Short mmCIF file of C-alpha atoms in Angstrom, two decimals:
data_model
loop_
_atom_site.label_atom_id
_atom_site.label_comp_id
_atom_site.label_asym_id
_atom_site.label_seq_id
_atom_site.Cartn_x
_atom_site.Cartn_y
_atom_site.Cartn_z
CA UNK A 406 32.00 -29.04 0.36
CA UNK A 407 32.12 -25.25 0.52
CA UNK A 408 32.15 -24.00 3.69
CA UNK A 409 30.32 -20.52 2.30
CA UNK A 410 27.70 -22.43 1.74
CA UNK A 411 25.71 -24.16 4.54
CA UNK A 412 24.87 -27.76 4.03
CA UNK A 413 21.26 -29.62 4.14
CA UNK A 414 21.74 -30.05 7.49
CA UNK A 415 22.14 -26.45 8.20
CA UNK A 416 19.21 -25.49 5.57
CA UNK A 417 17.09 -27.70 8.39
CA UNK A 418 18.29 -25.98 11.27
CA UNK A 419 17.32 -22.30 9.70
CA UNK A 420 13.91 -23.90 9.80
CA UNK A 421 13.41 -23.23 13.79
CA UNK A 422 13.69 -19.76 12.25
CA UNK A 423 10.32 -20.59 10.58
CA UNK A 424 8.86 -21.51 14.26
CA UNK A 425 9.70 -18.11 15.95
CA UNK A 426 7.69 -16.38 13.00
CA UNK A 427 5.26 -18.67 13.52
CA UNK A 428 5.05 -18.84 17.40
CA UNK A 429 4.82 -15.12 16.47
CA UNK A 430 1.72 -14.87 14.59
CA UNK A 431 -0.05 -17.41 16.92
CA UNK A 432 0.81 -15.65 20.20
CA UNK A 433 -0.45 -12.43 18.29
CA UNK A 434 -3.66 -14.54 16.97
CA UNK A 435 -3.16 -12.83 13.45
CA UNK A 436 -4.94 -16.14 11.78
CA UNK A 437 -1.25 -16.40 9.89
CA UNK A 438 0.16 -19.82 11.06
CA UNK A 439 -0.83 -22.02 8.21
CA UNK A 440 0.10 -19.41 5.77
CA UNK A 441 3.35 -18.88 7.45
CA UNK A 442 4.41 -23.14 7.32
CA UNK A 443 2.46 -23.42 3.97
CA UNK A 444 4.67 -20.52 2.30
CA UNK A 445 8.04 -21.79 3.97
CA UNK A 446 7.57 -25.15 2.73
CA UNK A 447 6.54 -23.93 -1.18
CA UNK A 448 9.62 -21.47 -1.14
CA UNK A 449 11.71 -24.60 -0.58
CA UNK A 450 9.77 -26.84 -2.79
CA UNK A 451 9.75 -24.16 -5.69
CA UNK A 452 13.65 -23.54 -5.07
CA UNK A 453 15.01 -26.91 -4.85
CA UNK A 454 12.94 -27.42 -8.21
CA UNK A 455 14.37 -24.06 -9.78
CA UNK A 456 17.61 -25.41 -9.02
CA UNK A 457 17.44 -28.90 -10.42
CA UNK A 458 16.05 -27.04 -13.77
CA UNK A 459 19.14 -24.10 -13.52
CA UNK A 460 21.78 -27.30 -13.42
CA UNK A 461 20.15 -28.90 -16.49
CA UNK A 462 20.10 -25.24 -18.25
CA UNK A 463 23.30 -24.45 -16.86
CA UNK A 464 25.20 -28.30 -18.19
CA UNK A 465 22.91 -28.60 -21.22
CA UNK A 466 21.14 -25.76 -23.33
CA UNK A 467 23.35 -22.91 -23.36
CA UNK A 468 22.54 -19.27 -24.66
CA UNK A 469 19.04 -20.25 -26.21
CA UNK A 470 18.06 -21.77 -23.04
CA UNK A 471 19.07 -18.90 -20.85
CA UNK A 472 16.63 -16.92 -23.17
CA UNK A 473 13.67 -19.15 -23.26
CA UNK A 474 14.08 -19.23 -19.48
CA UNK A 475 14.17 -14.99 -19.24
CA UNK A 476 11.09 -15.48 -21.39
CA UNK A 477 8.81 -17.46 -19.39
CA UNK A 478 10.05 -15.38 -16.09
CA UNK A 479 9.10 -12.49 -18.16
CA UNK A 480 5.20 -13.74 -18.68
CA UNK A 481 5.04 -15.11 -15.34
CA UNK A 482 5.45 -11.49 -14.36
CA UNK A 483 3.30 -9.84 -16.32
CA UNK A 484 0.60 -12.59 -15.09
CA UNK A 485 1.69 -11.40 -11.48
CA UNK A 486 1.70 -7.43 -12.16
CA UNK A 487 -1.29 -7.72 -14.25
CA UNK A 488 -3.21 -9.03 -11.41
CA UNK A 489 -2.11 -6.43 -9.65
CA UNK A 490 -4.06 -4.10 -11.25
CA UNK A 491 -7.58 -5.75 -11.82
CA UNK A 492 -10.06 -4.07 -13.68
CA UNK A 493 -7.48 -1.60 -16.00
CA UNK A 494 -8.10 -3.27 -19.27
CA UNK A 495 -5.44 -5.54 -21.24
CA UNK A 496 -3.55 -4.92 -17.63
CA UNK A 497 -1.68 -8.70 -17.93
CA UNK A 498 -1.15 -8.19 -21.91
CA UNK A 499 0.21 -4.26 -20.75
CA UNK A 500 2.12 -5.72 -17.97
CA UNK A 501 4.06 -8.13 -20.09
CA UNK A 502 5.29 -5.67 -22.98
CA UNK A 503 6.39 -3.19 -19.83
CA UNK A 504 8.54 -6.41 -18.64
CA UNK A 505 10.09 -7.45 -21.87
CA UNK A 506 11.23 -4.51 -22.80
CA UNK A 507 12.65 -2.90 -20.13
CA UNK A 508 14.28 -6.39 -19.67
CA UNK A 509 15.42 -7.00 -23.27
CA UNK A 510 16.50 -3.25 -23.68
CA UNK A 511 18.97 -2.80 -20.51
CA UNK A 512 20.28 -6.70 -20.58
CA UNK A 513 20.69 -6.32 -24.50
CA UNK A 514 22.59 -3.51 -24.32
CA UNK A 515 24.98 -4.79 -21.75
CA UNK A 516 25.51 -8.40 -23.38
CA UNK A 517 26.04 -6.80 -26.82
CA UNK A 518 28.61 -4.17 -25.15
CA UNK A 519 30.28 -7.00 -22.90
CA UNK A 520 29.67 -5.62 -20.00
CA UNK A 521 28.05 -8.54 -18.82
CA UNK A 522 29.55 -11.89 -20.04
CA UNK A 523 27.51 -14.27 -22.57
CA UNK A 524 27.17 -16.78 -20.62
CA UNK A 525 23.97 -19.24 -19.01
CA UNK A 526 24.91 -18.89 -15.38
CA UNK A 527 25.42 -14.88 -15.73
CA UNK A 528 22.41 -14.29 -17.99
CA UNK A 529 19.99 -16.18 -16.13
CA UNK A 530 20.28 -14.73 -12.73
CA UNK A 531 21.00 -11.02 -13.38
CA UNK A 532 18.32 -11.01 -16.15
CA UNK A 533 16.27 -12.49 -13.05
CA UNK A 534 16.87 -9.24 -10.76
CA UNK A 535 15.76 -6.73 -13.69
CA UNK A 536 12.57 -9.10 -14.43
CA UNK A 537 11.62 -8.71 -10.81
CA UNK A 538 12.44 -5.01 -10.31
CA UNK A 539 10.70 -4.20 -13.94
CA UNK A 540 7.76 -6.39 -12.19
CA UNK A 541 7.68 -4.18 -9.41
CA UNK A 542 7.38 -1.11 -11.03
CA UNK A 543 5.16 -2.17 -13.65
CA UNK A 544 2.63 -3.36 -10.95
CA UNK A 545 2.76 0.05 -9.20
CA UNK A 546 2.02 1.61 -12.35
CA UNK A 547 -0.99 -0.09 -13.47
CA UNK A 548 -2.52 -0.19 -10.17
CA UNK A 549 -1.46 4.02 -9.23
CA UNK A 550 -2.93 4.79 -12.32
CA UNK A 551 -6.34 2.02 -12.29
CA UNK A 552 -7.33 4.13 -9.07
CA UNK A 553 -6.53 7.90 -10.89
CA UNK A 554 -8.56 6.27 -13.73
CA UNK A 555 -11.27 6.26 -11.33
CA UNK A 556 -10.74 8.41 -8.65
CA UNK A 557 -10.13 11.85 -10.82
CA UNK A 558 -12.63 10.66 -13.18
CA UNK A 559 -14.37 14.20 -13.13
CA UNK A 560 -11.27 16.07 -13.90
CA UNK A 561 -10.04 14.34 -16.18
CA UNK A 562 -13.65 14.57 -18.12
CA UNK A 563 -13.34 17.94 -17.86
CA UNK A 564 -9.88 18.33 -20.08
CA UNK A 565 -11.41 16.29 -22.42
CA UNK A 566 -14.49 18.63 -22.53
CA UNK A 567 -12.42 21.39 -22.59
CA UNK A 568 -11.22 20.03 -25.77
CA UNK A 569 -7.76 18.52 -24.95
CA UNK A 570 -6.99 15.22 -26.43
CA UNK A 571 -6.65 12.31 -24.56
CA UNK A 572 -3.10 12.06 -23.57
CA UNK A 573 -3.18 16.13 -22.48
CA UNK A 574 -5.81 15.26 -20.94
CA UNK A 575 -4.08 12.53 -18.58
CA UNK A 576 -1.07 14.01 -18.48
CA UNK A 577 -1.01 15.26 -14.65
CA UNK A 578 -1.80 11.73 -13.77
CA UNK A 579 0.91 10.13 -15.87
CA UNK A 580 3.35 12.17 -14.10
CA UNK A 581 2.40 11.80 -10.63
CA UNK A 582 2.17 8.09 -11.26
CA UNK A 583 5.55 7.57 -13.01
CA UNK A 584 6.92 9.77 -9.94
CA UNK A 585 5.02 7.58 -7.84
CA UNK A 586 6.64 4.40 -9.49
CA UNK A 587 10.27 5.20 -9.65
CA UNK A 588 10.77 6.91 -6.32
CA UNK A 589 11.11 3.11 -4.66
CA UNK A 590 14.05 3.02 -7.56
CA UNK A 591 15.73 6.01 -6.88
CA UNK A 592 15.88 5.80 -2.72
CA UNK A 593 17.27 2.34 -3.03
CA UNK A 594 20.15 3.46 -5.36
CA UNK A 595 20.19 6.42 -2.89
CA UNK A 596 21.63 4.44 -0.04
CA UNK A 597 22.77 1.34 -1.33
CA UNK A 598 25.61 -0.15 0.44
CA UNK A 599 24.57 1.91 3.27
CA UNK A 600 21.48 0.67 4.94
CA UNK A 601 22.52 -3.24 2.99
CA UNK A 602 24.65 -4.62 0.69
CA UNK A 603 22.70 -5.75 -2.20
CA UNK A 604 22.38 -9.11 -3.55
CA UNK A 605 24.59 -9.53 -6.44
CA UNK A 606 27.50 -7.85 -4.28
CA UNK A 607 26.34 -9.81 -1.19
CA UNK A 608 26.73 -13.08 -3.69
CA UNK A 609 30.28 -12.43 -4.91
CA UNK A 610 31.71 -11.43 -1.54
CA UNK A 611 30.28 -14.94 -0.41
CA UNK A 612 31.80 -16.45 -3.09
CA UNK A 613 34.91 -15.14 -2.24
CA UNK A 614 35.62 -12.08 -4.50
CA UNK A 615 38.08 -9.45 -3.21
CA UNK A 616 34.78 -6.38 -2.03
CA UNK A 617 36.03 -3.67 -4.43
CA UNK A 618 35.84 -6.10 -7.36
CA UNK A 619 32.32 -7.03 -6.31
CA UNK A 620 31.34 -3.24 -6.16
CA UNK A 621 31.74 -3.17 -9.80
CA UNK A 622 29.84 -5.36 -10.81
CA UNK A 623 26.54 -4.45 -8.27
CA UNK A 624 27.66 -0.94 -9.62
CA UNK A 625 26.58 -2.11 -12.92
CA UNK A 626 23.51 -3.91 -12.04
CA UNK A 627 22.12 -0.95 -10.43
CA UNK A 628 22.55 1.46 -13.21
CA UNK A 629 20.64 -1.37 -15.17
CA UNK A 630 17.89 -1.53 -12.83
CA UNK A 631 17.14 2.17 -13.16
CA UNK A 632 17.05 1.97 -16.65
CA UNK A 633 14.81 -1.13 -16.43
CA UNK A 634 12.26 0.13 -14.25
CA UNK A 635 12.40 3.46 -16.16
CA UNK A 636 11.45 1.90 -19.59
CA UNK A 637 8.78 -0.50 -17.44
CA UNK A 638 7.11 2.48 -16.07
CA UNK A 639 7.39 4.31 -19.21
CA UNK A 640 5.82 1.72 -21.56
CA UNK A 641 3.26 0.39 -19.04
CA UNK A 642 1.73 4.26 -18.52
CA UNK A 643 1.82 4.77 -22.57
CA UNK A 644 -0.13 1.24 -22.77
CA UNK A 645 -2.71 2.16 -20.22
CA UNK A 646 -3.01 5.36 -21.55
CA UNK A 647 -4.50 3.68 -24.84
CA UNK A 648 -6.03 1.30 -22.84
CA UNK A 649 -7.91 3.76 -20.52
CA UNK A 650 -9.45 5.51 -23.38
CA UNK A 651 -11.16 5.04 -26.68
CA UNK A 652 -10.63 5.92 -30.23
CA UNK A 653 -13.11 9.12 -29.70
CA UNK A 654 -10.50 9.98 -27.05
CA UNK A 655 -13.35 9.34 -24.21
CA UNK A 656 -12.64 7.84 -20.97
CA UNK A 657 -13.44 4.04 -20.84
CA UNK A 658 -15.00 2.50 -17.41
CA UNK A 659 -12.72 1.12 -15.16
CA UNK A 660 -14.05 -1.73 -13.35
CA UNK A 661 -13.76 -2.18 -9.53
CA UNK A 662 -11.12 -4.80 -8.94
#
């Protein structure tokens, strides 16, 4: 057995970890307990079954498998950011393309360079961190710019009677909310290392890699996260953009979430 890696026994013993938060919430009367126990027992449901499916991708399927896999992560996110943002319209379907690409255009590029190797247990779990961060910034996209849909509603009726098509129109908003979106990005680049190490160079240092080889590789991984979130929040504000308004270039209703 590893000794990095703590055994079943010492999975059960983090659990009293799970009791503090939720002696926590109950001394505080926040209504949380049940959430708390019901959420700590899915996370290890859901991740001993993600792990019995990554061995049998890992042993069996190879390359294509990997891919599938990055696929359905990659709708299961856009269900999640779409939901996000209730009431934009086609916010799931919007969602979804923002995901994909911004995951099939950075971990492309890297693969076909060989950056990153071709291989199941590589492709899988860093294609994993850019579907979550693209996720992220997808979901504060739709939902920053649901509420300018609504919110500056007058102004933006006011370009458009002023003659300015629809994207001029917009334009301060789509700005604001890509600034909006990719300052979380940006700060956590910012001090990376500095405030915590992050997970992929956490993982290889556990594993036993010498620290400055593991800096290369969460050097790379961060440049790709930029870019991902980047092309996320860049396709999901050109989406909702057409989304938001009609082919008469007027300003459709957005509907209360």
């Amino acid at each position: 057995m590893n000794a990095q890696v703590p055994s079943w026994a010492g999975v059960a013993t983090s659990a009293a970890l799970v009791v503090v938060c939720v002696l926590v919430v109950w001394r505080q009367r926040l209504g949380l307990s049940r959430d708390v126990l019901v959420a700590a027992v899915q996370a290890a449901i859901q991740l001993v079954a993600i792990g019995a499916v990554l061995l049998l991708l890992f042993r069996h399927t190879g390359l294509p498998g990997a891919i599938g896999w990055l696929a359905l992560m990659v709708v299961i996110a856009g269900q999640v950011a779409g939901r996000r943002a209730r009431g934009l319209p086609q916010a799931t379907w919007i969602a979804t393309a923002a995901v994909g690409v911004g995951t099939a255009a950075t971990l492309g590029v890297l693969l076909a360079t060989g950056v990153i190797a071709i291989e199941t247990r590589v492709v899988i779990p860093v294609g994993g961190m850019v579907v979550a961060n693209a996720m992220q910034t997808a979901a504060l996209v739709l939902s920053r710019l649901r509420e300018e849909a609504r919110t500056a509603r007058p102004a933006i009726e006011a370009r458009l009677a002023l003659g300015l098509p629809a994207r001029e129109a917009f334009a301060p908003h789509h700005r604001s909310t890509l600034r909006y979106a990719l300052i979380p990005a940006v700060d956590s680049t910012r001090v990376v290392g500095l405030i915590s190490l992050p997970g992929a160079m956490t993982g290889l240092i556990l594993a036993g890699v010498d620290p400055l080889t593991a800096i290369r590789y969460q050097i790379v991984v961060m440049y790709m996260l930029l870019a991902a979130d980047a092309l996320a929040a860049l396709i999901a504000a050109r989406l909702s953009e057409r989304a938001l308004f009609d082919q008469a270039h007027r300003l459709r209703q957005v509907a209360t979430p």
